[in-house]
């Protein structure tokens, strides 16, 4: 399973990269705004800064919503760095843009997926990734895991190469359940990745080992 971090915060991206388990980054306009990144050139510089930190897979989202502008923006983003994956919203013009960009060899991530039908049409258009938003489905009492399961079944039925990128992940059990269901990738906050390592029995067990070692050594 690939691990992406869902942030535009450079310190958090560096921390996840230093951990040695990071496969990529996802951003969106809200995450960029949260870091105070505004203005076209600043946004571009920020994507470049992210690409300098990680090894691959930096999702950069278009902000246009019509076909012509989306492909123009997508092509410009893709030119910034080979690590860029152009993130396109699941709307009609977005599907057309995914078809065009993938035919040009530009990788795409179809975002804001909330149904299996949306994932199916994005895969047919040639999206490299589809991003079902688990946490936001949870927020409205809907089963996001069932959606991941359904998309996995459909993609396996037809051998679509589109990867399932479980997005809007909020915590460690989201990650574990997505892994059990065969999501190819998850994207979540640094806190969710770090929480995977925590267990109280690990902490108490280690404390006991170190105490026993110290006692035996007469310290
Ligand atoms: C996906 O790529 C999005 O950036 C993200 O996962 C949205 O998550 P949120 O619902 O926590 O905002």
mmCIF file of C-alpha atoms in Angstrom, residues 201-215:
data_model
loop_
_atom_site.group_PDB
_atom_site.id
_atom_site.type_symbol
_atom_site.label_atom_id
_atom_site.label_comp_id
_atom_site.label_asym_id
_atom_site.label_seq_id
_atom_site.Cartn_x
_atom_site.Cartn_y
_atom_site.Cartn_z
ATOM 1 C CA UNK A 201 1.602 -2.420 25.276
ATOM 2 C CA UNK A 202 4.582 -1.486 23.092
ATOM 3 C CA UNK A 203 5.344 1.463 25.374
ATOM 4 C CA UNK A 204 4.915 -0.487 28.631
ATOM 5 C CA UNK A 205 6.772 -3.511 27.209
ATOM 6 C CA UNK A 206 9.733 -1.384 26.171
ATOM 7 C CA UNK A 207 9.804 0.410 29.528
ATOM 8 C CA UNK A 208 9.892 -3.006 31.267
ATOM 9 C CA UNK A 209 12.694 -4.331 29.003
ATOM 10 C CA UNK A 210 14.824 -1.263 29.691
ATOM 11 C CA UNK A 211 14.113 -1.398 33.438
ATOM 12 C CA UNK A 212 15.051 -5.115 33.594
ATOM 13 C CA UNK A 213 18.239 -4.455 31.631
ATOM 14 C CA UNK A 214 19.204 -1.603 33.984
ATOM 15 C CA UNK A 215 18.441 -3.727 37.086
#
